[in-house]
């Protein structure tokens, strides 16, 4: 089983590398003011970028399904770990909800360069909340890494 997963990981990394190289090599430098004209003239190839986005969505879906499956499998193997999983889920939901409320309290607007206007309020709140959640997760990862290093050194 481990060897199959190892080969799937190598194949996914190779596919990612090929798609990124395709997008980089087929997309010229883009001038923001003329992007619409460049798309109409066929200078910019949106197909390579679209395939990269689809691949990213597929990888994200596989990661989410894998994480959920691993959590359920672990709970089935060790029923005593259910409480830890529930606490983790509550913490994640709390972080997302708090970030949403903090983001909805902000009044700034994000510029939409393509349409030369501003994004609507829901898109701005989602973006801001996503950034706040990313900051909290990154901070938690740094704290966990420091804690792990210190606890290993003290053992």
Tab-separated table of C-alpha atoms in Angstrom:
chain	number	residue	atom	x	y	z
A	1	UNK	CA	0.000	0.000	0.000
A	2	UNK	CA	2.811	2.416	0.878
A	3	UNK	CA	4.547	1.811	-2.449
A	4	UNK	CA	1.343	2.570	-4.365
A	5	UNK	CA	0.930	5.845	-2.464
A	6	UNK	CA	4.583	6.682	-3.091
A	7	UNK	CA	4.162	6.196	-6.846
A	8	UNK	CA	0.909	8.210	-6.832
A	9	UNK	CA	2.709	11.039	-5.038
A	10	UNK	CA	5.540	11.011	-7.584
A	11	UNK	CA	3.005	11.012	-10.436
A	12	UNK	CA	1.080	13.924	-8.890
A	13	UNK	CA	4.296	15.897	-8.430
A	14	UNK	CA	5.332	15.202	-12.023
A	15	UNK	CA	1.916	16.275	-13.327
A	16	UNK	CA	2.128	19.450	-11.259
A	17	UNK	CA	5.597	20.229	-12.589
A	18	UNK	CA	4.492	19.680	-16.204
A	19	UNK	CA	1.399	21.861	-15.775
A	20	UNK	CA	3.350	24.679	-14.116
A	21	UNK	CA	6.034	24.608	-16.805
A	22	UNK	CA	3.319	24.665	-19.484
A	23	UNK	CA	1.635	27.682	-17.880
A	24	UNK	CA	4.901	29.549	-17.422
A	25	UNK	CA	6.123	28.870	-20.955
A	26	UNK	CA	2.831	29.651	-22.698
A	27	UNK	CA	1.939	32.841	-20.819
A	28	UNK	CA	3.821	35.964	-21.917
A	29	UNK	CA	4.284	39.004	-19.731
A	30	UNK	CA	0.892	40.578	-19.349
A	31	UNK	CA	0.097	44.259	-19.242
A	32	UNK	CA	-2.802	44.782	-16.837
A	33	UNK	CA	-4.243	47.651	-18.875
A	34	UNK	CA	-4.454	45.584	-22.090
A	35	UNK	CA	-5.367	42.145	-20.721
A	36	UNK	CA	-8.835	42.198	-22.299
A	37	UNK	CA	-7.424	43.162	-25.700
A	38	UNK	CA	-4.664	40.539	-25.386
A	39	UNK	CA	-7.220	37.828	-24.613
A	40	UNK	CA	-9.350	38.837	-27.612
A	41	UNK	CA	-6.272	38.919	-29.861
A	42	UNK	CA	-5.213	35.447	-28.704
A	43	UNK	CA	-1.875	36.625	-27.280
A	44	UNK	CA	-2.643	35.216	-23.833
A	45	UNK	CA	-3.410	31.488	-23.636
A	46	UNK	CA	-5.866	31.017	-20.748
A	47	UNK	CA	-6.020	27.238	-21.303
A	48	UNK	CA	-2.743	26.534	-19.478
A	49	UNK	CA	-3.780	28.605	-16.484
A	50	UNK	CA	-7.231	26.992	-16.460
A	51	UNK	CA	-5.755	23.499	-16.393
A	52	UNK	CA	-3.490	24.522	-13.515
A	53	UNK	CA	-6.505	25.821	-11.604
A	54	UNK	CA	-8.468	22.610	-12.249
A	55	UNK	CA	-5.473	20.555	-11.121
A	56	UNK	CA	-5.184	22.656	-7.967
A	57	UNK	CA	-8.889	22.161	-7.241
A	58	UNK	CA	-8.504	18.409	-7.749
A	59	UNK	CA	-5.515	18.275	-5.396
A	60	UNK	CA	-7.421	20.307	-2.814
A	61	UNK	CA	-10.402	17.942	-3.053
A	62	UNK	CA	-8.147	14.902	-2.643
A	63	UNK	CA	-6.461	16.524	0.365
A	64	UNK	CA	-9.803	17.281	2.025
A	65	UNK	CA	-11.157	13.775	1.405
A	66	UNK	CA	-7.894	12.232	2.630
A	67	UNK	CA	-7.893	14.321	5.808
A	68	UNK	CA	-11.499	13.431	6.599
A	69	UNK	CA	-10.905	9.746	5.838
A	70	UNK	CA	-7.769	9.679	8.005
A	71	UNK	CA	-9.609	11.312	10.919
A	72	UNK	CA	-12.535	8.891	10.685
A	73	UNK	CA	-10.178	5.918	10.319
A	74	UNK	CA	-8.191	7.016	13.372
A	75	UNK	CA	-11.366	7.435	15.410
A	76	UNK	CA	-12.514	3.952	14.367
A	77	UNK	CA	-9.149	2.471	15.388
A	78	UNK	CA	-8.894	4.381	18.678
A	79	UNK	CA	-12.294	5.381	20.102
A	80	UNK	CA	-10.598	7.196	22.993
A	81	UNK	CA	-9.308	9.799	20.485
A	82	UNK	CA	-12.832	10.956	19.592
A	83	UNK	CA	-12.771	13.677	22.248
A	84	UNK	CA	-9.536	15.135	20.843
A	85	UNK	CA	-11.029	15.169	17.347
A	86	UNK	CA	-14.174	16.912	18.545
A	87	UNK	CA	-12.098	19.541	20.397
A	88	UNK	CA	-9.976	20.099	17.279
A	89	UNK	CA	-13.096	20.509	15.147
A	90	UNK	CA	-14.570	23.007	17.604
A	91	UNK	CA	-11.323	25.020	17.603
A	92	UNK	CA	-11.223	25.100	13.778
A	93	UNK	CA	-14.863	26.212	13.556
A	94	UNK	CA	-14.249	28.847	16.241
A	95	UNK	CA	-11.234	30.261	14.379
A	96	UNK	CA	-13.195	30.471	11.114
A	97	UNK	CA	-16.245	32.081	12.772
A	98	UNK	CA	-14.128	34.621	14.676
A	99	UNK	CA	-12.192	35.466	11.495
A	100	UNK	CA	-15.502	35.929	9.655
A	101	UNK	CA	-16.833	38.343	12.284
A	102	UNK	CA	-13.564	40.282	12.410
A	103	UNK	CA	-13.478	40.489	8.602
A	104	UNK	CA	-17.089	41.612	8.386
A	105	UNK	CA	-16.250	44.485	10.744
A	106	UNK	CA	-13.654	45.901	8.369
A	107	UNK	CA	-14.817	48.616	5.988
A	108	UNK	CA	-12.130	48.689	3.298
A	109	UNK	CA	-12.686	47.636	-0.306
A	110	UNK	CA	-10.537	45.525	-2.616
A	111	UNK	CA	-9.845	46.981	-6.053
A	112	UNK	CA	-11.012	44.933	-9.063
A	113	UNK	CA	-8.490	45.906	-11.729
A	114	UNK	CA	-10.144	43.965	-14.522
A	115	UNK	CA	-13.466	45.787	-14.210
A	116	UNK	CA	-11.930	49.001	-12.863
A	117	UNK	CA	-14.186	48.998	-9.827
A	118	UNK	CA	-14.296	47.361	-6.393
A	119	UNK	CA	-15.218	43.819	-5.410
A	120	UNK	CA	-18.592	43.337	-3.745
A	121	UNK	CA	-18.812	43.131	0.022
A	122	UNK	CA	-19.159	39.299	0.283
A	123	UNK	CA	-15.985	38.706	-1.756
A	124	UNK	CA	-14.101	41.205	0.387
A	125	UNK	CA	-15.225	39.532	3.622
A	126	UNK	CA	-14.353	36.050	2.328
A	127	UNK	CA	-10.913	37.216	1.243
A	128	UNK	CA	-10.196	38.986	4.514
A	129	UNK	CA	-11.452	36.055	6.593
A	130	UNK	CA	-9.291	33.667	4.564
A	131	UNK	CA	-6.229	35.804	5.181
A	132	UNK	CA	-6.972	35.982	8.913
A	133	UNK	CA	-7.430	32.191	9.118
A	134	UNK	CA	-4.134	31.750	7.260
A	135	UNK	CA	-2.366	33.987	9.790
A	136	UNK	CA	-3.814	32.054	12.724
A	137	UNK	CA	-2.901	28.686	11.184
A	138	UNK	CA	0.636	29.855	10.362
A	139	UNK	CA	1.058	31.186	13.892
A	140	UNK	CA	-0.229	27.912	15.326
A	141	UNK	CA	2.193	25.944	13.164
A	142	UNK	CA	5.105	28.085	14.350
A	143	UNK	CA	4.079	27.709	18.001
A	144	UNK	CA	3.670	23.921	17.553
A	145	UNK	CA	7.103	23.643	15.919
A	146	UNK	CA	8.757	25.627	18.720
A	147	UNK	CA	6.934	23.617	21.382
A	148	UNK	CA	7.938	20.348	19.715
A	149	UNK	CA	11.577	21.389	19.461
A	150	UNK	CA	11.720	22.572	23.079
A	151	UNK	CA	9.946	19.488	24.455
A	152	UNK	CA	12.258	17.177	22.465
A	153	UNK	CA	15.311	19.049	23.752
A	154	UNK	CA	14.167	18.735	27.359
A	155	UNK	CA	13.630	14.975	27.125
